[in-house]
Amino acid sequence: MKKLVEIKDVLEFYRMLGFERLPIELKDFNKTDKIKRPVSNEITSIKNCRSKEKALIELRKELGDCKRCKLSQKRLNIVFGEGNPEAKLMFIGEAPGREEDEQGRPFVGEAGMVLTRLIEKMGFKRTDVYIANIVKCRPPMNRDPEPDEIELCKGFLEKQIEIINPKVIMSLGRISAMTLSGINKLKITAIRGKFFYFKDIPVMPTFHPAYLMRNPKDKWLTWNDAQKVLDKLAEK
Ligand code: URA
């Protein structure tokens, strides 16, 4: 209570001086933000890389033993992403689960088997495509990643996309579609099956494989979405 009174006094003082708004930006309160945030320009080393593979290796080095957000406290391994650096198709999930955390590889658990089957049904091998997640560390109890965790991590995914420069992205589940589209609070049932764009790259939002495990009757919808992706890949 005493603190509130003090703040009120300070605000009154500023008003007397003629200020209608505080002469600061809210982000200044989070002084560590600038240090922790992976602003893309900070990741400079990749610019000099001759191959996409080298650029991804440099980016992985840049990520290091990341402690940028609280997910680092409980994770076993960072799940950077894997696949073909020259991939034309990229799959982006939400966050690593238990098996992924243990192995340091994306989509290797039960949901991963569903994704692998989809990839193969589309005529590819896992090694043809690139698979990554919105956040690179497992949220405790597999909860949704929180906005601050996504904010601190997504710069690395953005760089991965920039390096790989796929022709099409398939986003898996609500969190992935929300993050890539920048639209909060969307319903995956409302947006799935319709392309949106992430920096000129078409993104096909579809259901998360874990959802399909719980709702196998909706698998045909994801297969419809996959066919639109195949059509897009076939375009000149
Ligand atoms: N679910 C995800 O979203 N990503 C994984 O890597 C595994 C499960």
mmCIF file with all atom_site columns, C-alpha atoms in Angstrom, residues 147 150-151 154 174-175 177-179 181-187:
data_model
loop_
_atom_site.group_PDB
_atom_site.id
_atom_site.type_symbol
_atom_site.label_atom_id
_atom_site.label_alt_id
_atom_site.label_comp_id
_atom_site.label_asym_id
_atom_site.label_entity_id
_atom_site.label_seq_id
_atom_site.pdbx_PDB_ins_code
_atom_site.Cartn_x
_atom_site.Cartn_y
_atom_site.Cartn_z
_atom_site.occupancy
_atom_site.B_iso_or_equiv
_atom_site.pdbx_formal_charge
_atom_site.auth_seq_id
_atom_site.auth_comp_id
_atom_site.auth_asym_id
_atom_site.auth_atom_id
_atom_site.pdbx_PDB_model_num
ATOM 1  C CA . PRO A 1 147 ? 3.941  -16.216 -24.451 1.00 0.00 ? 147 PRO A CA 1
ATOM 2  C CA . ILE A 1 150 ? 7.636  -18.286 -27.274 1.00 0.00 ? 150 ILE A CA 1
ATOM 3  C CA . GLU A 1 151 ? 8.836  -14.694 -27.565 1.00 0.00 ? 151 GLU A CA 1
ATOM 4  C CA . LYS A 1 154 ? 10.917 -17.826 -31.816 1.00 0.00 ? 154 LYS A CA 1
ATOM 5  C CA . ARG A 1 174 ? -2.975 -24.125 -32.657 1.00 0.00 ? 174 ARG A CA 1
ATOM 6  C CA . ILE A 1 175 ? 0.173  -22.755 -30.991 1.00 0.00 ? 175 ILE A CA 1
ATOM 7  C CA . ALA A 1 177 ? -0.411 -21.512 -36.348 1.00 0.00 ? 177 ALA A CA 1
ATOM 8  C CA . MET A 1 178 ? -0.913 -18.733 -33.810 1.00 0.00 ? 178 MET A CA 1
ATOM 9  C CA . THR A 1 179 ? 2.797  -17.965 -33.567 1.00 0.00 ? 179 THR A CA 1
ATOM 10 C CA . SER A 1 181 ? 0.392  -16.053 -38.233 1.00 0.00 ? 181 SER A CA 1
ATOM 11 C CA . GLY A 1 182 ? 0.805  -13.591 -35.372 1.00 0.00 ? 182 GLY A CA 1
ATOM 12 C CA . ILE A 1 183 ? -2.919 -13.950 -34.630 1.00 0.00 ? 183 ILE A CA 1
ATOM 13 C CA . ASN A 1 184 ? -3.722 -14.617 -30.983 1.00 0.00 ? 184 ASN A CA 1
ATOM 14 C CA . LYS A 1 185 ? -6.581 -16.746 -29.780 1.00 0.00 ? 185 LYS A CA 1
ATOM 15 C CA . LEU A 1 186 ? -7.364 -18.430 -33.073 1.00 0.00 ? 186 LEU A CA 1
ATOM 16 C CA . LYS A 1 187 ? -9.242 -21.703 -33.290 1.00 0.00 ? 187 LYS A CA 1
#
